JSON list of C-alpha atoms and ligand atoms in Angstrom, two decimals:
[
{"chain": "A", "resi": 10, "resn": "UNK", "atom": "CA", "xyz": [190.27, 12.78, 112.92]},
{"chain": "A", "resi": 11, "resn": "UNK", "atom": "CA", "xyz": [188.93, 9.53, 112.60]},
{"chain": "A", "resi": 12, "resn": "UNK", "atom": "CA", "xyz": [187.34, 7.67, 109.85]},
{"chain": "A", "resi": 13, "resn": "UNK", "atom": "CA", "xyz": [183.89, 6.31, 110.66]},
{"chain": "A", "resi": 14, "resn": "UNK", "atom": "CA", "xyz": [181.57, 3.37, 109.27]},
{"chain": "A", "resi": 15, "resn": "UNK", "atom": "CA", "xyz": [179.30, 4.55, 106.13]},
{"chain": "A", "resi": 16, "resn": "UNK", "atom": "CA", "xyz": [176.37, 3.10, 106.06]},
{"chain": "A", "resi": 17, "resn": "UNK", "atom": "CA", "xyz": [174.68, 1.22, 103.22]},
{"chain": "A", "resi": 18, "resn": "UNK", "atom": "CA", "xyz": [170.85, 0.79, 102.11]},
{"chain": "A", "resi": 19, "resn": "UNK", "atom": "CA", "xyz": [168.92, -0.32, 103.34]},
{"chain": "A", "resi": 20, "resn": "UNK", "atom": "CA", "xyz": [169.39, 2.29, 106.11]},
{"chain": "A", "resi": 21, "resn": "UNK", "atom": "CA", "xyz": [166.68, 4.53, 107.19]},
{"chain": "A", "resi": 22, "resn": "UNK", "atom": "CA", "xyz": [169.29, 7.44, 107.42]},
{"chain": "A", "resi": 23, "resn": "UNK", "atom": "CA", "xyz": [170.14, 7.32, 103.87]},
{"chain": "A", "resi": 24, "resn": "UNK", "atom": "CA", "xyz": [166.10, 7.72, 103.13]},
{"chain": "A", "resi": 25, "resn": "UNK", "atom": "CA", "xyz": [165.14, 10.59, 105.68]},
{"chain": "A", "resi": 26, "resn": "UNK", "atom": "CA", "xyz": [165.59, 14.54, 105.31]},
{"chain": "A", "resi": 27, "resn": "UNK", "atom": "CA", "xyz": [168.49, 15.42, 107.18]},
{"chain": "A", "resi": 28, "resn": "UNK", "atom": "CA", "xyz": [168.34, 18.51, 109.32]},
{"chain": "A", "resi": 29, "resn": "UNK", "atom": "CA", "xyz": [169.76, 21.71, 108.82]},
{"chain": "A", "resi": 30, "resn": "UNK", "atom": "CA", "xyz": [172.90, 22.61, 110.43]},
{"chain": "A", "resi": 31, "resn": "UNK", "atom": "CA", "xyz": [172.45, 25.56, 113.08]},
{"chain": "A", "resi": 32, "resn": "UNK", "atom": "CA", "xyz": [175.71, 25.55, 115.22]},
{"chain": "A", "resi": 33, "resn": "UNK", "atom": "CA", "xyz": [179.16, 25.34, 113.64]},
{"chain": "A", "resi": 34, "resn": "UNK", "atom": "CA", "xyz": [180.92, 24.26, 116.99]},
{"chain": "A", "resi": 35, "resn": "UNK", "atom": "CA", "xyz": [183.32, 21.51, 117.86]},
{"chain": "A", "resi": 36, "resn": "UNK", "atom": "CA", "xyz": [181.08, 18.27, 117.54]},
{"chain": "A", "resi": 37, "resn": "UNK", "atom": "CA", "xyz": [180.71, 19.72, 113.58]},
{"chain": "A", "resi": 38, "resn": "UNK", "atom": "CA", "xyz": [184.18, 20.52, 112.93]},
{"chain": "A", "resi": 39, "resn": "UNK", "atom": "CA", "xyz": [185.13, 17.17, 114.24]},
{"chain": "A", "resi": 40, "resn": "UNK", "atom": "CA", "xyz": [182.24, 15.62, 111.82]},
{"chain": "A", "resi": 41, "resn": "UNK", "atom": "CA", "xyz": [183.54, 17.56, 108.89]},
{"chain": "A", "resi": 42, "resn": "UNK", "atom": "CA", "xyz": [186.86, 16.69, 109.20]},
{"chain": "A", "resi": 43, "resn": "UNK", "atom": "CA", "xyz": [185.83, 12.88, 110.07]},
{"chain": "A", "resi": 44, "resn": "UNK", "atom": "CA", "xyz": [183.75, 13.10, 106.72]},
{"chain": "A", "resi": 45, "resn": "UNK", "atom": "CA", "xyz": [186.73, 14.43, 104.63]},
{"chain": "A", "resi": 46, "resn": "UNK", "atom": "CA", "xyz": [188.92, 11.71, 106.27]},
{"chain": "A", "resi": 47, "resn": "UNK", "atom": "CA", "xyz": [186.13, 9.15, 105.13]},
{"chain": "A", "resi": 48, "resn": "UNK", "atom": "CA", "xyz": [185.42, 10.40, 101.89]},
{"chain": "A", "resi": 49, "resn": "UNK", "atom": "CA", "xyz": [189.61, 9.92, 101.15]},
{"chain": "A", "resi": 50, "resn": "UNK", "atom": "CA", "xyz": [190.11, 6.45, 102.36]},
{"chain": "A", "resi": 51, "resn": "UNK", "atom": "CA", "xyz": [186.92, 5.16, 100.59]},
{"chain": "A", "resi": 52, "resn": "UNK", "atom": "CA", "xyz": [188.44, 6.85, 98.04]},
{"chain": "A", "resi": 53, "resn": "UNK", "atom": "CA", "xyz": [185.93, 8.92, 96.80]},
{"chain": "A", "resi": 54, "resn": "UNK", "atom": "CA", "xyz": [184.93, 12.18, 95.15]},
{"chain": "A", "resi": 55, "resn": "UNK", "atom": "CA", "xyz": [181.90, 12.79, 97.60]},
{"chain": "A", "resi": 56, "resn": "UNK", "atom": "CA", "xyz": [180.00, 12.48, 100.83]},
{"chain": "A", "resi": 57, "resn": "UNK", "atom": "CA", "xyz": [177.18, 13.22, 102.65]},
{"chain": "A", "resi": 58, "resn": "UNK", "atom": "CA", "xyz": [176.94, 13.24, 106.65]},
{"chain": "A", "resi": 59, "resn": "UNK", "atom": "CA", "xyz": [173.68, 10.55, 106.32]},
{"chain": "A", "resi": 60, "resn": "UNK", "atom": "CA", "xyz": [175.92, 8.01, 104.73]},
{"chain": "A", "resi": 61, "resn": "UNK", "atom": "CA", "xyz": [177.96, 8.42, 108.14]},
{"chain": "A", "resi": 62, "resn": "UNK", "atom": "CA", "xyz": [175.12, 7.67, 109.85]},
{"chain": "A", "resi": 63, "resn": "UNK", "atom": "CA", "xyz": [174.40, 11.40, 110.81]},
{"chain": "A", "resi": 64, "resn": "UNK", "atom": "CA", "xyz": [171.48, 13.24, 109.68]},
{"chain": "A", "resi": 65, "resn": "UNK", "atom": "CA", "xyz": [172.74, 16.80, 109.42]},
{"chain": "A", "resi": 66, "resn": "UNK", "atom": "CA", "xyz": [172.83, 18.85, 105.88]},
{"chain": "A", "resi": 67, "resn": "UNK", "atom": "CA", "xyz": [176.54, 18.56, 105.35]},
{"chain": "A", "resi": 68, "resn": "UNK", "atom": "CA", "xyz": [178.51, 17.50, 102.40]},
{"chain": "A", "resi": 69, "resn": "UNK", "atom": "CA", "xyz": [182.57, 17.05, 101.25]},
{"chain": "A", "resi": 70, "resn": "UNK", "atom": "CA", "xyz": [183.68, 16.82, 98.17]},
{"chain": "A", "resi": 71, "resn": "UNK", "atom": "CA", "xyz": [187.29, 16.37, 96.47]},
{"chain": "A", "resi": 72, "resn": "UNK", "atom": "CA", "xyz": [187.51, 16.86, 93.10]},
{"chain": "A", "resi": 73, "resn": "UNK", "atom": "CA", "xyz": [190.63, 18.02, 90.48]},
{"chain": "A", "resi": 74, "resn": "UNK", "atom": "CA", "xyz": [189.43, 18.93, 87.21]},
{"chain": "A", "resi": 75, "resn": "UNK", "atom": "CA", "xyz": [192.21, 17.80, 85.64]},
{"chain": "A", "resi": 76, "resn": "UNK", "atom": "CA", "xyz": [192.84, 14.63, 84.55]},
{"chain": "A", "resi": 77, "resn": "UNK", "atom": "CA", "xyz": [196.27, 14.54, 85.87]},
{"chain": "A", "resi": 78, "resn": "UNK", "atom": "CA", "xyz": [195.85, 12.38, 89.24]},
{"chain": "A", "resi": 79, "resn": "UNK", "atom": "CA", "xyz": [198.70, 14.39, 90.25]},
{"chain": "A", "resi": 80, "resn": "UNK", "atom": "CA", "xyz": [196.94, 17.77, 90.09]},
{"chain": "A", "resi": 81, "resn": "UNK", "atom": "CA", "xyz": [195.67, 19.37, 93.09]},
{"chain": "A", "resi": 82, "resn": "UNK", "atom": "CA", "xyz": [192.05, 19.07, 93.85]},
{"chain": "A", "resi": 83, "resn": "UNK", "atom": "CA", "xyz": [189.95, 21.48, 95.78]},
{"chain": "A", "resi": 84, "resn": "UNK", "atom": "CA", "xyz": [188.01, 20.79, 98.88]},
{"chain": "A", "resi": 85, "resn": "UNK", "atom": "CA", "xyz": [184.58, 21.83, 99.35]},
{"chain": "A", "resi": 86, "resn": "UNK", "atom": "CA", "xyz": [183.23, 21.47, 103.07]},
{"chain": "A", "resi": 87, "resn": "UNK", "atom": "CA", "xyz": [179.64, 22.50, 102.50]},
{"chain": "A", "resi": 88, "resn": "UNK", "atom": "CA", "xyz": [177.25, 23.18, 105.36]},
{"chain": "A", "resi": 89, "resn": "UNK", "atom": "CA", "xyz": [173.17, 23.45, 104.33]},
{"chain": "A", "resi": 90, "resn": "UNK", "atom": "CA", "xyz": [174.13, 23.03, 100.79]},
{"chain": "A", "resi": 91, "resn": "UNK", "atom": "CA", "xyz": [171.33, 24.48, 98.21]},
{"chain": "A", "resi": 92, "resn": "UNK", "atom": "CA", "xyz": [171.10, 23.92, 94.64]},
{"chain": "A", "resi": 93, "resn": "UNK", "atom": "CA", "xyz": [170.06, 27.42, 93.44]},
{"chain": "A", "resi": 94, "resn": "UNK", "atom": "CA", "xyz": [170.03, 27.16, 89.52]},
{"chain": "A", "resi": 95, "resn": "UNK", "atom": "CA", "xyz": [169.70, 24.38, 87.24]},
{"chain": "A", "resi": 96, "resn": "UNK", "atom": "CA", "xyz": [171.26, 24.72, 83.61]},
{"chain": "A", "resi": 97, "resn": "UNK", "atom": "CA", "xyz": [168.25, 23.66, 81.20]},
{"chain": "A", "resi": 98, "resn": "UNK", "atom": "CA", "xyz": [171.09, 21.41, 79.57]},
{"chain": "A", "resi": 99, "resn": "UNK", "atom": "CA", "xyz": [171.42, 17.89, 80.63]},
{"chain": "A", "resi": 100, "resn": "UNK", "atom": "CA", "xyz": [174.14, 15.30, 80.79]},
{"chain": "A", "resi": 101, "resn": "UNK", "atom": "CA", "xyz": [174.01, 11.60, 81.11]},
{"chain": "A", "resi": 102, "resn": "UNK", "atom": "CA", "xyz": [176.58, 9.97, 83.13]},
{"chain": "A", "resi": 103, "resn": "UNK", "atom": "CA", "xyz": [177.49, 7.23, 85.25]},
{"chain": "A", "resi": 104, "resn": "UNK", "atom": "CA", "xyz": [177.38, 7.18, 89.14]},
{"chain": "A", "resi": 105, "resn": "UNK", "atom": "CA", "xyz": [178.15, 4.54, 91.87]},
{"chain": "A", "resi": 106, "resn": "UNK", "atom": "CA", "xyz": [177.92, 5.39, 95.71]},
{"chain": "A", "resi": 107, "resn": "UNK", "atom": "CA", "xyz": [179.23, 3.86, 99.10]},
{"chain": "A", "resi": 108, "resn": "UNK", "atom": "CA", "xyz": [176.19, 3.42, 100.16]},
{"chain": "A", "resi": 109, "resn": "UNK", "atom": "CA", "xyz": [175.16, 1.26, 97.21]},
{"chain": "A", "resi": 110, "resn": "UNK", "atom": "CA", "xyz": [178.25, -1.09, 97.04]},
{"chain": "A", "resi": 111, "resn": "UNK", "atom": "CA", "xyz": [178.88, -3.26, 93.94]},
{"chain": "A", "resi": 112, "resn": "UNK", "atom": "CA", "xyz": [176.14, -1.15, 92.03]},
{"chain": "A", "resi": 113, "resn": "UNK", "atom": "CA", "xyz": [176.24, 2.02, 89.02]},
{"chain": "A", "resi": 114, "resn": "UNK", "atom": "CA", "xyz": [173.25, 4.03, 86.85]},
{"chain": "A", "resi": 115, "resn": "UNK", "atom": "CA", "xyz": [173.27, 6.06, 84.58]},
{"chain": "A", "resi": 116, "resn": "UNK", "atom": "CA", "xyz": [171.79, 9.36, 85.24]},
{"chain": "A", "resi": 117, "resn": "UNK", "atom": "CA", "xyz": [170.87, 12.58, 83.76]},
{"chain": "A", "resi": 118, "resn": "UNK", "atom": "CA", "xyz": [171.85, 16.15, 85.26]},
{"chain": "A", "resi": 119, "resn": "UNK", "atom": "CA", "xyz": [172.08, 19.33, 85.04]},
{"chain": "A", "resi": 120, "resn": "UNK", "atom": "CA", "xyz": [175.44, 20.35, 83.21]},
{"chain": "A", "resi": 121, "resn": "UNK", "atom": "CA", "xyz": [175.73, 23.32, 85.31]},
{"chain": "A", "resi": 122, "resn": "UNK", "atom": "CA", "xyz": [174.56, 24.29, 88.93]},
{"chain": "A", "resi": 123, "resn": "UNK", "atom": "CA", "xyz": [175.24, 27.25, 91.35]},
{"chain": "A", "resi": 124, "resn": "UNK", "atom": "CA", "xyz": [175.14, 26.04, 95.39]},
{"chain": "A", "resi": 125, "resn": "UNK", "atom": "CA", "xyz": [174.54, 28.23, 98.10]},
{"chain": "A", "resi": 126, "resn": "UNK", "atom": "CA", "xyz": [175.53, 27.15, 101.43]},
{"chain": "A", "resi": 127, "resn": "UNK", "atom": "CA", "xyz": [177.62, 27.81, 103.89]},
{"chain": "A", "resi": 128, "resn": "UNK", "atom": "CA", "xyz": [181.48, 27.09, 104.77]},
{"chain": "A", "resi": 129, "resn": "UNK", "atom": "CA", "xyz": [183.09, 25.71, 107.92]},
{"chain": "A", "resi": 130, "resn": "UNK", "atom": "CA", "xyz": [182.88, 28.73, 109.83]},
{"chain": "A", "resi": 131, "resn": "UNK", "atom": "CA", "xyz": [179.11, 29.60, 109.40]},
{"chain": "A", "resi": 132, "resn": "UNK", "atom": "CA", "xyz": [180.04, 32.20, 106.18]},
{"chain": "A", "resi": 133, "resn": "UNK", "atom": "CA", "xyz": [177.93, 32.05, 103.10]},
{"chain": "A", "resi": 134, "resn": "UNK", "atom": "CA", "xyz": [179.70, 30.59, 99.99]},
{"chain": "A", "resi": 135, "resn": "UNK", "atom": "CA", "xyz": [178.62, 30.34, 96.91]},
{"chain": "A", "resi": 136, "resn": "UNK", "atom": "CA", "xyz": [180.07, 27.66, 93.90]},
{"chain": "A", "resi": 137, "resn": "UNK", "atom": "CA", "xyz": [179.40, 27.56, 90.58]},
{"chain": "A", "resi": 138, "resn": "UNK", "atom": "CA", "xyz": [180.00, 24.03, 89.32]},
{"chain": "A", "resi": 139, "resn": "UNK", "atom": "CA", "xyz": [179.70, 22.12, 85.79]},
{"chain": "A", "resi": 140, "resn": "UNK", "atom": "CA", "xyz": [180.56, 18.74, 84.80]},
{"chain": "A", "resi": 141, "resn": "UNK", "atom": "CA", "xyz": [181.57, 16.41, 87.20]},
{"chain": "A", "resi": 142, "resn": "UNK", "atom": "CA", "xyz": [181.82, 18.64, 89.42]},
{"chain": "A", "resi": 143, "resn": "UNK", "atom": "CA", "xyz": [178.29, 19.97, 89.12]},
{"chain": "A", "resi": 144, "resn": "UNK", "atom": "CA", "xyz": [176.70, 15.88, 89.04]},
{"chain": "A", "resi": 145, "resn": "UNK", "atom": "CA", "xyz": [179.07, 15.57, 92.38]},
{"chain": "A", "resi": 146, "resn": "UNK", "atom": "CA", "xyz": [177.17, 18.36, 93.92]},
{"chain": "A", "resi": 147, "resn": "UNK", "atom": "CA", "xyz": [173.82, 17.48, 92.75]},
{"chain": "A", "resi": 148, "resn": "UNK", "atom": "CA", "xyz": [174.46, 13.51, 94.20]},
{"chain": "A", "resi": 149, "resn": "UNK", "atom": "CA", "xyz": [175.70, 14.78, 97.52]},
{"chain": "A", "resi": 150, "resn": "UNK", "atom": "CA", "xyz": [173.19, 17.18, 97.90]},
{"chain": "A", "resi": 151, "resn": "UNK", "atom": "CA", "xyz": [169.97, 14.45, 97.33]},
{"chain": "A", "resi": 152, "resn": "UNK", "atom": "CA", "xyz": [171.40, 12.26, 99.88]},
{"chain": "A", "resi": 153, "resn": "UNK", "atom": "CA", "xyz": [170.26, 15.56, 102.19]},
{"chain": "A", "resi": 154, "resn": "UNK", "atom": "CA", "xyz": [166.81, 14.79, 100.96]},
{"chain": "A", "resi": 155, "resn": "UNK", "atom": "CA", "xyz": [166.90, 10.92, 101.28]},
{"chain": "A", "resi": 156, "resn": "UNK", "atom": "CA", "xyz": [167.27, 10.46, 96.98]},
{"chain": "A", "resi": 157, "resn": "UNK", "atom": "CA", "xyz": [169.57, 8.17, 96.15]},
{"chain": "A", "resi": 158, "resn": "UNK", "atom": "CA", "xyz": [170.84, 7.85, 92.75]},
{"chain": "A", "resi": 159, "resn": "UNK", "atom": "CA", "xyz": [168.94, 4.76, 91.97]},
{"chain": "A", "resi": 160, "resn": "UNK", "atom": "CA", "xyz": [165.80, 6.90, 92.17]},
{"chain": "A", "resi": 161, "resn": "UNK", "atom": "CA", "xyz": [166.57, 9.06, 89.17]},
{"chain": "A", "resi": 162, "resn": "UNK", "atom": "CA", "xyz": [168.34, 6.49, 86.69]},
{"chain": "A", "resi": 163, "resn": "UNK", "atom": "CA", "xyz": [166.39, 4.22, 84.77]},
{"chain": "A", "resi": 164, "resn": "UNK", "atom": "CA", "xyz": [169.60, 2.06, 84.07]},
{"chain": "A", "resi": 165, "resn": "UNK", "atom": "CA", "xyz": [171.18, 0.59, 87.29]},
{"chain": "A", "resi": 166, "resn": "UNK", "atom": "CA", "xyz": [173.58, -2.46, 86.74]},
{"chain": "A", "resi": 167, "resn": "UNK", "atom": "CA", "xyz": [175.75, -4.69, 88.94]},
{"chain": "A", "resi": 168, "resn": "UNK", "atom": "CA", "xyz": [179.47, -3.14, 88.35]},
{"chain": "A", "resi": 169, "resn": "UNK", "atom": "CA", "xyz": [180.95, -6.91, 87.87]},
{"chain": "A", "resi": 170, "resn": "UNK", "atom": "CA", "xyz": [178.88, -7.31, 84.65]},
{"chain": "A", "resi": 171, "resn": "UNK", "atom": "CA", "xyz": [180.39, -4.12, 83.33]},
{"chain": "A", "resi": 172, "resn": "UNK", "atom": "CA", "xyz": [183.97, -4.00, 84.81]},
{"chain": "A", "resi": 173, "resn": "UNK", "atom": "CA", "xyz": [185.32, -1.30, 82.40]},
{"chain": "A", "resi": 174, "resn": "UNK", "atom": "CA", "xyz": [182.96, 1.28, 83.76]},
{"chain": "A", "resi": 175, "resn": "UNK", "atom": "CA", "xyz": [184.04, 4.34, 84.90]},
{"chain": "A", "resi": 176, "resn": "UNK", "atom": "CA", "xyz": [184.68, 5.39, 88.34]},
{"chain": "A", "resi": 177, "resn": "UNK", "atom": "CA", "xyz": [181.42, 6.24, 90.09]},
{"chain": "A", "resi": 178, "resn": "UNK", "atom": "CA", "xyz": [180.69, 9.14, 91.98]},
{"chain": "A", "resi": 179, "resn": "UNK", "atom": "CA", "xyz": [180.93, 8.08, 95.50]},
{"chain": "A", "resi": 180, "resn": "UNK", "atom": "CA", "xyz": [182.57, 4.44, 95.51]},
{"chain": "B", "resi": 1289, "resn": "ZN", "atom": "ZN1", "xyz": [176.06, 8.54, 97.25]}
]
């Protein structure tokens, strides 16, 4: 595994549609475990392969739903990632991303949100998410489509003037 450089706007990767993943052979695995080695160093929650400078539809995200650091969190390695429902209810929060340094917004989402995709192997999966969770998915998976946070909040700050924030989504 190796950890590799993430890239930061104003990149064109981080603006263009990424293409769908078709072969789940070596050169992937070896992405997906680069991301996940990436995404832990940083540290962060979430990350999508254009913010490694690749444009493929693949995303990794970490996440324990407890508050306990301690507890264990569950990997999600997430090939052609789909959201395919959107709860009607909506949740402001406040998200930061590597590829964005320095920066957080606040930003409404869905509450709740169902992802089709597929796993490392090429299988179907299929994850029902809410919460964090759910605005993890739902950042990851516009970086796909070349939307960046910044595009959906109307409140974007420099993190230095508000030091107490909490910890962003991808930084
Ligand atoms: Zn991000």
């Amino acid at each position: 595994m190796a950890v590799r450089e993430v890239v930061c706007l104003p990149e064109e990767v981080l603006r263009k549609k990424a293409r769908k993943i078709s072969e789940f052979n070596a050169g992937f695995q070896t992405l997906a475990d680069d991301m996940v080695e990436t995404m832990r160093l940083a540290p962060g929650v979430g990350l999508a392969a254009p913010q490694v400078d690749v444009s493929q539809r693949l995303i990794v995200v970490e996440y324990g739903e407890e508050e306990d650091e301690e507890a264990p969190k569950k990997l999600y390695v997430v090939a052609n990632p789909e959201i395919v429902y959107f709860s009607e209810e909506q949740v402001m929060g406040i998200e930061g991303c590597l590829s964005i340094p320095g920066f957080a917004g606040e930003v409404l989402r869905a509450k709740e949100v169902v992802v089709k995709g597929q796993n490392r192997k090429g299988k179907p999966i299929k994850i029902k998410a809410r919460d964090w969770l759910a605005r993890i998915f739902q950042h990851e998976i516009d970086h796909l489509d070349g939307v960046l946070y910044i595009d959906r909040s109307e409140k974007v700050w420099k993190m230095e003037e508000e030091p107490d924030s909490p910890i962003p989504i991808d930084c």
